[in-house]
Amino acid sequence: MESLSLLWGGLEAAFTPTNLLYAALGVFLGTFVGVLPGIGPAMAVALLLPVTNGMEPTQAFIMFAGIYYGGMYGGSTTSILLNTPGESASVMTAIEGNKMAKNGRAAQALATAAIGSFVAGTIGTLCVVFFAPAMAKVAVKVGAPSYFAMMLLAVVLVTSVLGSSKLRGYIGLFTGLTIGLVGLDLSTGQPRLDFGNPLLAGRIDVVVVAVGIFALGEALWVAAHLRSRPLTIVPVGQPFMGRDDWSRSWKPWLRGTAIGFPFGAIPAGGAETPTFLSYLLERRLTKNKHEFGHGAIEGVAGPEAANNASAAGTFVPLLALGLPVTATATIMLAAMQGFGIQPGPQLMEDEPDLVWTLLASLLIGNTLLLVLNLPLAPLWARLLRTPRPYLYSGILFFASLGAYTVNQQPFDLFLLLLFGLLGFAIRRFGIPVLPLILGVILGPLMEVKLREALALSDGSLSGLFNEPLAILIYIVIALVLIVPPVLERVHGRGDTPAREREEQMSDS
Amino acid sequence: MSTAQKPPPDPTTGPPAERHEDQGVDKAQYGLAALLAALGAYTIFDATTLKVGFADPVGPRVFPYLIGSVMVLLAVLLAVATSRGDRGEKEEGEDIDPDAAPDMVTVLKLVGILVFNIVAIDFLGWAITGAILFAGCAWSLGSKTLLRDVLIGAVMSVGSWYFFFSGLDIPLSPGILDGIL
């Protein structure tokens, strides 16, 4: 109950006309950028970060909240109307959503996605309100060894559970960790990997890294493979749902929320798994099984709710532990760090007003999303027709602008280009982005905790294992690393070099 | 980065996507592996130049040693996997034509324009280089309406200059237009 009154306080603080305007602006910009093909929510947040440069933290966070939900919803709109999801979390939405759109039911698909996102986001945020403070209360007592173990668990989960190739996942992670090394060592003040450049010694701004890898990398990659024949876009009218649509949607919304939130809240990363599970569940439970694969509304409602609930869930580890588990959450963390705020258990105690205002603005942003996007859907659909040369020139323009505004240094533009080329390379070689960006952000934090833990034990490795929680987490990490390969071996199905090696061995 | 040295893709064989494995060894991956190994080795070397403080049992070296060593290991694993025909799944997206051969000329044009922006932004100022950036990129990507592109770019760059100057109190480089803007 204490949480509710604090949330009420947050709502009061957020409910000023100026703040509402920022929230609305955030939702509008977020959806606008998110709808544009090729731009996922993470890139939307990264591109829009510089806009909040001169703002107060509170207002900036309120705007982020809007951008966050707006960007997510924009991505779903694109996948329903274009059938090519911009990010893995929308894959499931695209399957049934685009079929619905082709059957002339685009309006209903967009409506069930919007209302489902709203329901899931609201319930999800309320769950954050209850879970995050409790988790932070426990987390305050967590020592450096357990903290280090937790971060290790997060990167291992994200790297080895998601994605098709573990090797490539770890290449991404360690590239990110290497980037995170650049700059002054936090405790001795010596520059590392600075190539004698004082501008590098001052640490690379995460905005530059994120915008380079997400925006510039994507634009260059698309430029190399731009399709000459544009995709067909399904025309759309005002979103609405009939009686039948409502009765078929509300249960999938709630089930999707229930599946999505826990996946976001435990640092297991990603909305892929819950959206997939939700899709399978709805297909099993539906009475209209024959419609699945041809545009079943349950197949849009469930995964879309799961996606948003999991996005809300990621705020639990982000706020309570300072642990981001998705690309978008990673950039939100970077944004908060940019304002000199380090999310984590201390934040809840030190700056409760800020946290509660942020949570309240998530609720507001979510509501505004529904209010704005139902009437604006036809406008968003028209955005999809933006001529591609303008679209990608615009991305390059705003990416350069964003990187330049951080310090007004041409050198940052050079770094931007460098990270853009890196972004191109990882897309070419199939190296996942999420472990990379997570490595950049979490690497320095991991080092701090590692050194803190080992300083207490005077350098002895036992310092890493002297808390029960830490040992428990290491056991979990070991299981995560060992169990799937063993299972794969037992079932005898794998498509990696390991499989080939087995075959060669059995041949000989 | 090793973007320029791509192998010529083979558009004639088989259905695209999914069956990458059938197309033989991806030689560019050896380049990537070499790059990663060099990066890891340099990280280790750089760490050896650091001094360890007195009250600091771990010091600034351990973490880079760890990262650098794993990086070298990953590079070796990648080289081995590559020789066995392991390929990455290239990223797909809304505007990506998976069947087309990569158009590196466009990418080089774009990189050239971005480099021009880096070199010229302090002297010419964002209001001018921003407009050139937008119009130049649009041209590289196949837009045929140069005059219109320059106008759109100019509106965007001057607009963003004023937005940051008066809205957020951040003066972007005015360049030779100093005093006029």
XYZ file of C-alpha atoms in Angstrom:
689
model
C 0.000 0.000 0.000
C 2.945 2.230 0.670
C 3.853 1.788 -2.966
C 0.441 3.004 -4.084
C 0.623 6.239 -2.120
C 4.134 6.838 -3.432
C 2.884 6.180 -6.947
C 0.078 8.641 -6.302
C 2.695 11.204 -5.319
C 4.543 10.445 -8.520
C 1.380 10.879 -10.539
C 0.767 14.247 -8.903
C 4.307 15.324 -9.720
C 4.018 14.113 -13.293
C 0.586 15.619 -13.853
C 1.643 19.151 -14.581
C 0.700 20.608 -17.955
C 4.363 20.944 -18.963
C 5.142 17.351 -18.050
C 2.070 16.058 -19.846
C 3.214 17.965 -22.880
C 6.631 16.300 -22.681
C 5.009 12.890 -22.306
C 2.759 13.533 -25.302
C 5.693 14.827 -27.324
C 7.695 11.744 -26.366
C 4.906 9.379 -27.406
C 4.429 11.233 -30.660
C 8.130 11.351 -31.540
C 8.658 7.777 -30.360
C 5.838 6.430 -32.512
C 6.879 8.625 -35.423
C 10.426 7.316 -35.376
C 9.399 3.772 -34.455
C 6.975 3.516 -37.374
C 9.679 4.368 -39.885
C 10.824 1.111 -41.452
C 14.222 -0.055 -40.306
C 13.997 1.711 -36.967
C 13.309 -0.410 -33.910
C 12.580 0.905 -30.426
C 16.233 0.827 -29.335
C 17.284 2.930 -32.285
C 14.327 5.266 -31.759
C 15.382 5.923 -28.168
C 19.054 6.316 -29.174
C 18.227 8.783 -31.949
C 15.944 10.831 -29.727
C 18.300 10.980 -26.736
C 19.963 14.259 -27.752
C 16.609 16.036 -27.762
C 16.550 15.721 -23.975
C 20.055 17.141 -23.600
C 19.242 20.448 -22.002
C 16.322 19.212 -19.898
C 15.801 18.539 -16.221
C 16.152 14.825 -15.382
C 12.481 14.520 -14.424
C 11.218 15.951 -17.668
C 13.752 14.001 -19.664
C 12.617 10.727 -18.043
C 8.986 11.536 -18.667
C 9.823 12.049 -22.300
C 11.867 8.815 -22.411
C 8.919 6.899 -21.057
C 6.802 8.227 -23.896
C 9.488 7.542 -26.482
C 9.956 4.012 -25.126
C 6.328 2.953 -25.425
C 5.827 4.982 -28.593
C 8.805 3.348 -30.270
C 7.556 -0.117 -29.330
C 4.093 0.523 -30.664
C 5.483 2.067 -33.822
C 7.407 -1.132 -34.464
C 4.230 -3.227 -34.237
C 2.435 -0.948 -36.661
C 5.212 -1.461 -39.178
C 5.181 -5.212 -38.847
C 1.396 -5.445 -39.229
C 1.271 -3.223 -42.296
C 4.493 -4.343 -43.970
C 4.941 -7.970 -42.847
C 8.633 -7.490 -42.176
C 9.277 -7.060 -38.481
C 12.039 -4.612 -37.633
C 12.991 -6.529 -34.491
C 12.693 -10.060 -33.253
C 10.040 -9.232 -30.666
C 7.576 -8.277 -33.415
C 8.064 -11.425 -35.459
C 5.035 -13.110 -33.913
C 2.878 -10.020 -34.343
C 3.772 -9.888 -38.011
C 2.691 -13.474 -38.705
C -0.995 -13.068 -37.966
C -1.122 -9.263 -38.061
C -0.100 -8.939 -41.668
C -2.441 -11.745 -42.717
C -5.262 -9.855 -41.002
C -4.250 -6.689 -42.809
C -4.269 -8.476 -46.150
C -7.760 -9.779 -45.421
C -8.909 -6.196 -45.004
C -8.782 -6.299 -41.224
C -5.796 -3.963 -40.711
C -7.915 -1.653 -38.571
C -8.807 -4.440 -36.164
C -5.232 -5.717 -36.038
C -3.893 -2.265 -35.169
C -6.651 -1.756 -32.619
C -6.067 -5.028 -30.800
C -2.326 -4.311 -30.807
C -2.826 -0.814 -29.404
C -5.376 -1.761 -26.759
C -3.461 -4.914 -25.879
C -0.264 -2.890 -25.486
C -2.131 -0.473 -23.259
C -3.606 -3.202 -21.057
C -0.305 -5.068 -20.798
C 1.742 -1.919 -20.262
C -0.548 -0.672 -17.507
C -0.704 -3.975 -15.644
C 3.025 -4.431 -16.204
C 3.899 -0.994 -14.845
C 1.699 -1.573 -11.794
C 3.583 -4.823 -11.202
C 6.850 -2.868 -11.431
C 5.475 -0.537 -8.761
C 5.040 -3.496 -6.432
C 8.101 -5.546 -7.317
C 10.846 -3.009 -7.889
C 10.875 -1.444 -4.395
C 10.773 -4.876 -2.774
C 13.604 -6.048 -4.970
C 15.593 -2.887 -4.281
C 15.152 -3.400 -0.542
C 16.740 -6.822 -0.865
C 19.288 -5.579 -3.371
C 20.640 -2.881 -1.046
C 22.037 -5.643 1.141
C 23.600 -7.458 -1.803
C 27.372 -7.194 -1.701
C 29.836 -6.673 -4.494
C 30.488 -10.421 -5.077
C 26.789 -11.201 -5.622
C 26.382 -8.075 -7.676
C 29.193 -9.109 -9.947
C 27.688 -12.586 -10.220
C 24.312 -11.108 -11.152
C 25.784 -9.015 -13.929
C 27.678 -12.040 -15.156
C 24.416 -14.000 -15.173
C 22.710 -11.249 -17.183
C 25.405 -11.150 -19.870
C 25.667 -14.946 -20.040
C 21.900 -15.319 -20.394
C 21.637 -12.643 -23.030
C 24.618 -13.961 -24.929
C 24.103 -17.699 -24.864
C 20.353 -18.165 -24.596
C 19.313 -15.721 -27.291
C 20.524 -15.786 -30.842
C 21.447 -18.703 -33.039
C 25.232 -18.780 -32.636
C 26.840 -18.633 -29.207
C 30.265 -17.985 -30.684
C 28.968 -14.904 -32.459
C 27.124 -13.832 -29.318
C 30.340 -13.933 -27.306
C 32.251 -12.119 -30.051
C 29.658 -9.367 -29.762
C 29.877 -9.336 -25.980
C 33.661 -9.111 -25.854
C 33.789 -6.465 -28.570
C 31.437 -4.478 -26.354
C 33.547 -5.121 -23.266
C 36.635 -3.936 -25.147
C 34.862 -0.713 -26.136
C 33.850 -0.315 -22.497
C 37.528 -0.423 -21.491
C 38.438 2.688 -23.470
C 39.128 5.684 -21.291
C 40.375 6.496 -17.819
C 40.510 3.617 -15.393
C 38.003 4.646 -12.770
C 40.145 4.010 -9.709
C 43.732 4.745 -10.766
C 42.969 7.411 -13.356
C 45.229 5.897 -16.015
C 44.004 5.958 -19.601
C 43.401 2.579 -21.232
C 43.172 1.828 -24.952
C 43.241 5.547 -25.693
C 45.811 5.373 -28.545
C 47.399 8.476 -27.026
C 44.300 10.512 -27.743
C 43.083 12.679 -24.849
C 39.596 12.748 -26.314
C 39.457 8.962 -26.027
C 40.926 9.012 -22.526
C 37.870 10.968 -21.427
C 35.741 7.890 -22.190
C 33.511 7.438 -25.224
C 29.979 8.729 -24.862
C 27.535 5.832 -24.949
C 25.172 7.860 -27.107
C 27.823 7.908 -29.816
C 28.309 4.141 -29.580
C 24.593 3.383 -29.577
C 23.684 5.766 -32.384
C 26.643 4.541 -34.423
C 25.848 0.856 -34.072
C 22.055 1.106 -34.272
C 21.370 4.027 -36.584
C 24.440 4.485 -38.749
C 25.179 0.770 -38.971
C 21.606 -0.006 -39.959
C 21.452 2.794 -42.538
C 24.713 1.689 -44.164
C 23.634 -1.956 -44.114
C 20.289 -1.176 -45.704
C 21.964 1.111 -48.242
C 24.031 -1.838 -49.419
C 20.951 -4.023 -49.850
C 18.167 -1.572 -50.621
C 15.346 -3.333 -52.404
C 14.492 -1.734 -55.687
C 10.831 -2.670 -55.586
C 9.079 -1.166 -52.561
C 6.978 -3.403 -50.334
C 3.234 -3.362 -50.644
C 1.600 -1.425 -47.855
C -1.895 -2.310 -46.787
C -4.135 0.771 -46.635
C -5.711 1.370 -43.274
C -8.690 3.298 -41.947
C -9.609 4.217 -38.408
C -8.732 1.372 -36.040
C -11.772 -0.169 -34.407
C -12.908 -3.524 -33.118
C -16.282 -5.193 -33.317
C -17.970 -7.054 -30.477
C -16.556 -10.346 -31.667
C -13.007 -8.937 -31.808
C -13.263 -7.734 -28.216
C -14.479 -11.061 -26.937
C -11.671 -12.840 -28.769
C -8.992 -10.365 -27.652
C -9.339 -9.748 -23.956
C -8.229 -13.145 -22.732
C -5.120 -13.235 -24.969
C -4.235 -9.744 -23.678
C -4.308 -10.938 -20.087
C -2.541 -14.222 -20.795
C 0.099 -12.411 -22.841
C 0.657 -10.006 -19.966
C 1.030 -12.867 -17.526
C 3.610 -14.556 -19.745
C 5.467 -11.415 -20.726
C 6.025 -9.683 -17.412
C 8.064 -12.381 -15.637
C 10.340 -12.774 -18.652
C 11.105 -9.083 -18.567
C 11.448 -8.933 -14.793
C 13.919 -11.751 -14.283
C 17.115 -10.808 -16.059
C 16.565 -13.407 -18.769
C 16.406 -10.844 -21.468
C 14.382 -10.277 -24.516
C 10.770 -10.363 -25.577
C 11.342 -13.105 -28.167
C 10.626 -16.016 -25.862
C 7.439 -14.676 -24.239
C 5.944 -13.506 -27.554
C 6.651 -16.920 -29.017
C 5.173 -18.728 -26.013
C 2.113 -16.507 -26.084
C 1.585 -17.248 -29.760
C 1.815 -21.002 -29.176
C -0.535 -20.772 -26.206
C -3.159 -18.814 -28.114
C -3.005 -21.197 -31.013
C -3.594 -24.080 -28.657
C -6.442 -22.458 -26.733
C -8.367 -20.812 -29.560
C -11.693 -22.022 -30.832
C -10.839 -20.693 -34.282
C -7.846 -22.864 -34.956
C -8.508 -22.860 -38.696
C -7.909 -19.093 -38.728
C -4.385 -19.336 -37.350
C -1.953 -18.802 -40.172
C -4.621 -16.843 -42.043
C -5.000 -13.865 -39.725
C -6.324 -14.807 -36.291
C -6.824 -11.841 -33.997
C -5.734 -13.878 -30.952
C -2.334 -14.269 -32.595
C -1.889 -10.500 -32.610
C -3.467 -9.720 -29.246
C -1.448 -12.231 -27.204
C 2.102 -11.673 -28.484
C 1.622 -7.920 -28.593
C 0.538 -7.887 -24.941
C 3.421 -10.202 -24.045
C 5.848 -7.869 -25.803
C 4.686 -4.802 -23.883
C 4.380 -6.554 -20.535
C 7.920 -7.823 -20.897
C 9.074 -4.304 -21.795
C 7.465 -3.031 -18.601
C 9.011 -5.929 -16.687
C 12.525 -4.920 -17.737
C 12.120 -1.861 -15.505
C 12.268 -4.094 -12.426
C 15.918 -5.142 -12.870
C 16.753 -1.780 -14.443
C 15.506 0.315 -11.526
C 16.099 -2.082 -8.661
C 19.463 -3.513 -9.703
C 20.736 -1.199 -12.420
C 20.754 -4.191 -14.763
C 19.453 -3.672 -18.290
C 18.452 -6.808 -20.192
C 17.255 -5.493 -23.534
C 18.878 -3.157 -26.031
C 16.293 -0.475 -25.328
C 16.731 -0.780 -21.565
C 20.497 -0.544 -22.066
C 20.100 2.768 -23.829
C 17.682 3.979 -21.145
C 20.381 3.142 -18.595
C 22.940 5.064 -20.632
C 20.539 7.993 -20.774
C 20.128 7.976 -17.002
C 23.898 7.780 -16.546
C 24.126 10.788 -18.847
C 22.111 12.704 -16.268
C 24.484 11.568 -13.549
C 21.986 9.055 -12.208
C 23.039 5.469 -11.605
C 20.001 3.197 -11.388
C 20.269 0.526 -8.745
C 19.132 -0.149 -5.206
C 20.576 3.130 -3.975
C 18.548 5.166 -6.423
C 15.263 4.135 -4.807
C 16.502 5.450 -1.487
C 18.373 8.498 -2.686
C 15.967 9.841 -5.254
C 12.567 8.270 -4.649
C 10.772 11.242 -6.214
C 12.545 10.694 -9.496
C 11.805 6.960 -9.565
C 8.136 7.383 -8.719
C 7.721 10.157 -11.223
C 9.288 7.910 -13.849
C 6.942 5.047 -12.975
C 3.981 7.406 -13.011
C 5.034 8.771 -16.366
C 5.227 5.244 -17.743
C 1.533 4.912 -16.896
C 0.781 8.300 -18.421
C 2.846 7.572 -21.523
C 0.998 4.320 -21.959
C -2.394 6.015 -21.761
C -1.355 8.787 -24.113
C -0.163 6.117 -26.507
C -3.683 4.765 -26.786
C -5.290 8.189 -26.992
C -2.884 9.445 -29.651
C -2.374 6.363 -31.743
C -5.879 5.171 -32.404
C -6.790 8.371 -34.257
C -3.351 8.831 -35.781
C -3.026 5.335 -37.288
C -3.816 6.421 -40.868
C -1.104 9.080 -40.599
C 1.433 6.505 -39.398
C 0.483 4.237 -42.271
C 1.220 7.065 -44.679
C 4.663 7.490 -43.123
C 5.543 4.027 -44.386
C 5.508 5.471 -47.891
C 8.387 7.853 -47.174
C 10.738 7.626 -50.157
C 13.638 5.461 -49.045
C 16.440 7.889 -50.058
C 14.864 10.501 -47.755
C 14.237 8.032 -44.982
C 17.829 6.847 -44.740
C 19.319 10.283 -45.411
C 17.175 11.514 -42.548
C 18.516 8.760 -40.286
C 22.108 9.649 -41.193
C 21.367 13.350 -40.693
C 19.837 12.918 -37.250
C 22.452 10.375 -36.207
C 25.221 12.869 -37.030
C 23.317 15.665 -35.329
C 22.811 13.545 -32.221
C 26.439 12.499 -31.953
C 27.666 16.034 -32.569
C 25.465 17.651 -29.928
C 26.942 15.493 -27.155
C 30.208 17.464 -26.950
C 30.239 19.510 -30.165
C 33.408 17.693 -31.186
C 34.034 16.615 -34.795
C 35.990 13.747 -33.227
C 32.683 12.314 -31.968
C 31.489 12.265 -35.579
C 34.595 10.300 -36.469
C 33.837 7.816 -33.692
C 30.249 7.693 -34.908
C 31.428 6.679 -38.347
C 33.772 4.092 -36.848
C 30.952 2.556 -34.819
C 28.712 2.806 -37.858
C 31.182 0.668 -39.799
C 31.346 -1.703 -36.845
C 27.537 -1.832 -36.939
C 27.743 -2.671 -40.633
C 30.303 -5.409 -39.967
C 28.289 -7.093 -37.220
C 25.220 -7.148 -39.471
C 27.309 -8.642 -42.238
C 28.758 -11.352 -40.001
C 25.589 -12.104 -38.097
C 26.916 -10.919 -34.737
C 24.045 -9.958 -32.429
C 23.785 -6.328 -31.317
C 22.370 -6.841 -27.839
C 25.381 -8.562 -26.191
C 27.632 -5.938 -27.740
C 25.780 -2.931 -26.386
C 25.264 -4.687 -23.047
C 29.027 -5.258 -22.862
C 29.710 -1.568 -23.431
C 27.404 -0.551 -20.592
C 27.886 -3.369 -18.100
C 31.627 -3.892 -18.642
C 32.750 -0.897 -16.578
C 30.200 -1.681 -13.843
C 31.357 -5.296 -13.710
C 34.949 -4.210 -13.345
C 34.093 -1.875 -10.468
C 32.259 -4.647 -8.609
C 34.938 -7.218 -9.383
C 37.653 -4.993 -7.978
C 35.524 -4.041 -4.994
C 34.947 -7.702 -4.187
C 38.586 -8.665 -4.637
C 39.877 -5.652 -2.703
C 37.942 -6.884 0.335
C 39.539 -10.312 0.074
C 42.932 -8.746 -0.642
C 43.101 -10.127 -4.155
C 42.201 -13.696 -3.287
C 39.690 -15.243 -5.675
C 37.718 -16.482 -2.674
C 36.410 -12.925 -2.423
C 34.095 -13.710 -5.313
C 32.453 -16.661 -3.578
C 31.978 -15.528 0.006
C 28.265 -14.786 -0.254
C 25.643 -17.541 -0.495
C 23.716 -15.595 -3.132
C 26.831 -15.307 -5.299
C 27.425 -19.063 -5.107
C 23.796 -19.731 -5.991
C 24.061 -17.469 -9.034
C 27.277 -19.160 -10.174
C 25.471 -22.494 -9.989
C 22.690 -21.067 -12.154
C 25.258 -19.734 -14.629
C 26.921 -23.131 -14.774
C 23.562 -24.784 -15.433
C 22.721 -22.255 -18.155
C 26.029 -22.958 -19.832
C 26.040 -26.737 -19.441
C 22.451 -27.962 -19.680
C 21.448 -26.813 -23.199
C 24.494 -28.324 -24.970
C 24.015 -31.580 -23.047
C 20.327 -31.687 -23.972
C 21.236 -30.967 -27.562
C 23.678 -33.848 -27.532
C 21.122 -36.204 -25.988
C 18.450 -35.272 -28.505
C 21.038 -35.339 -31.227
C 19.903 -32.247 -32.991
C 22.231 -29.337 -33.505
C 23.157 -27.387 -36.566
C 26.440 -25.915 -35.422
C 29.998 -27.067 -36.083
C 29.614 -29.280 -33.005
C 27.065 -31.269 -34.919
C 29.321 -31.577 -37.908
C 32.131 -32.703 -35.695
C 29.927 -35.430 -34.265
C 29.037 -36.561 -37.714
C 32.633 -36.662 -38.799
C 33.526 -38.661 -35.731
C 30.740 -41.160 -36.288
C 31.762 -41.473 -39.922
C 35.322 -42.393 -39.169
C 36.821 -2.125 -39.935
C 36.873 -5.009 -42.325
C 33.831 -4.027 -44.289
C 35.374 -3.414 -47.650
C 36.902 -6.830 -48.096
C 33.776 -8.827 -48.764
C 33.808 -11.888 -50.949
C 31.879 -11.624 -54.193
C 28.443 -13.003 -53.364
C 27.079 -15.751 -55.472
C 23.604 -14.794 -56.632
C 23.231 -17.717 -59.005
C 23.188 -20.617 -56.590
C 20.120 -21.926 -54.915
C 17.380 -20.291 -52.902
C 18.610 -17.432 -50.701
C 18.447 -17.158 -46.907
C 18.553 -20.170 -44.617
C 20.846 -22.211 -46.814
C 23.945 -20.073 -46.286
C 25.786 -23.152 -45.102
C 25.749 -24.631 -48.564
C 27.730 -21.809 -50.093
C 31.157 -22.846 -48.870
C 33.615 -21.015 -46.690
C 33.019 -17.343 -45.912
C 36.574 -16.095 -46.416
C 35.888 -12.595 -45.096
C 35.403 -14.187 -41.697
C 39.118 -14.963 -41.584
C 39.665 -11.209 -41.871
C 37.274 -10.645 -38.985
C 39.058 -13.291 -36.923
C 42.429 -11.639 -37.611
C 41.024 -8.278 -36.610
C 39.599 -9.650 -33.370
C 42.902 -11.362 -32.568
C 44.786 -8.107 -33.178
C 42.317 -6.214 -31.016
C 42.665 -8.749 -28.211
C 46.457 -8.741 -28.440
C 46.566 -4.951 -28.379
C 44.253 -4.891 -25.357
C 46.667 -7.203 -23.526
C 49.688 -5.149 -24.605
C 48.017 -1.905 -23.550
C 47.294 -3.386 -20.131
C 50.971 -4.189 -19.573
C 51.785 -0.474 -19.784
C 49.556 0.343 -16.803
C 50.905 0.842 -13.290
C 49.347 -0.986 -10.390
C 48.677 1.066 -7.284
C 49.602 0.028 -3.732
C 46.265 -0.330 -2.024
C 44.738 -1.960 -5.052
C 45.176 -5.752 -5.053
C 43.464 -6.161 -8.418
C 44.581 -3.102 -10.294
C 43.627 -1.788 -13.684
C 45.271 -4.670 -15.565
C 43.270 -7.751 -14.643
C 40.076 -6.879 -16.490
C 41.782 -5.980 -19.800
C 43.971 -9.104 -19.531
C 40.833 -11.171 -19.154
C 38.976 -9.497 -22.005
C 41.986 -9.491 -24.325
C 42.723 -13.180 -23.752
C 39.135 -14.269 -24.309
C 39.067 -12.128 -27.445
C 42.094 -13.928 -28.866
C 40.489 -17.262 -27.967
C 37.248 -16.245 -29.695
C 39.220 -15.213 -32.772
C 40.800 -18.666 -32.945
C 37.417 -20.351 -32.485
C 35.963 -18.183 -35.232
C 38.757 -19.094 -37.598
C 38.212 -22.796 -36.867
C 34.435 -22.494 -37.264
C 34.937 -20.595 -40.513
C 37.119 -23.323 -41.973
C 34.302 -25.749 -41.218
C 31.903 -23.644 -43.240
C 30.162 -21.830 -40.388
C 28.436 -18.696 -41.615
C 26.619 -15.851 -39.923
C 22.996 -15.158 -40.570
C 23.008 -11.780 -42.248
C 20.560 -9.387 -40.739
C 17.255 -8.910 -42.503
C 14.828 -6.045 -42.350
C 11.949 -4.193 -43.901
C 13.899 -2.552 -46.667
C 16.476 -5.245 -47.244
C 16.479 -7.307 -50.373
C 18.206 -10.517 -49.309
C 18.715 -11.668 -52.898
C 20.572 -8.605 -54.138
C 24.341 -8.361 -54.287
C 25.656 -5.849 -51.751
C 26.013 -2.427 -53.299
C 29.330 -1.249 -51.882
C 29.504 1.793 -54.177
C 26.557 3.358 -52.391
C 28.106 2.590 -49.016
C 31.395 4.189 -50.066
C 29.577 7.298 -51.296
C 27.776 7.572 -47.971
C 31.002 7.102 -46.025
C 32.629 9.807 -48.164
C 29.854 12.253 -47.356
C 30.067 11.453 -43.653
C 33.826 12.030 -43.772
C 33.268 15.375 -45.503
C 30.933 16.359 -42.683
C 33.594 15.480 -40.082
C 36.251 17.531 -41.855
C 34.134 20.536 -42.716
C 31.769 20.944 -39.787
C 33.986 23.290 -37.764
C 34.812 25.507 -40.723
C 31.541 25.558 -42.677
C 29.235 25.035 -39.709
C 26.388 22.563 -39.174
C 23.836 24.683 -41.041
C 25.811 24.140 -44.246
C 27.359 20.693 -43.761
C 24.065 19.316 -42.432
C 22.303 20.356 -45.620
C 25.079 18.857 -47.734
C 24.932 15.708 -45.620
C 21.226 15.224 -46.217
C 21.268 16.075 -49.915
C 24.435 14.070 -50.518
C 23.064 10.972 -48.812
C 19.778 11.246 -50.699
C 21.757 11.506 -53.944
C 23.860 8.463 -53.023
C 20.710 6.495 -52.298
C 19.285 7.238 -55.721
C 17.249 10.419 -55.341
C 17.040 12.328 -58.611
C 15.760 15.665 -57.332
C 18.957 17.369 -56.199
C 17.584 20.902 -55.858
C 14.638 19.766 -53.743
C 16.949 17.593 -51.611
C 19.266 20.539 -50.930
C 16.300 22.699 -49.934
C 14.931 20.034 -47.574
C 18.412 19.541 -46.132
C 18.880 23.270 -45.603
C 15.540 23.603 -43.831
C 16.428 20.648 -41.584
C 19.950 21.807 -40.750
C 19.078 25.454 -40.125
C 15.985 24.378 -38.209
C 17.947 21.968 -36.017
C 20.618 24.626 -35.452
C 18.017 27.038 -34.106
C 16.242 24.285 -32.166
C 19.413 23.450 -30.266
C 20.526 27.083 -29.967
C 17.354 28.643 -28.630
C 15.471 25.585 -27.403
C 18.217 23.743 -25.538
C 20.928 26.416 -25.225
C 23.426 24.278 -27.112
C 25.248 26.270 -29.791
C 26.207 23.937 -32.638
C 29.146 24.978 -34.756
C 28.075 28.121 -36.661
C 31.160 28.038 -38.932
C 31.421 30.691 -41.630
C 27.811 31.687 -40.978
C 28.797 32.981 -37.529
C 26.934 36.213 -36.963
C 24.471 35.560 -39.751
C 22.533 32.794 -38.017
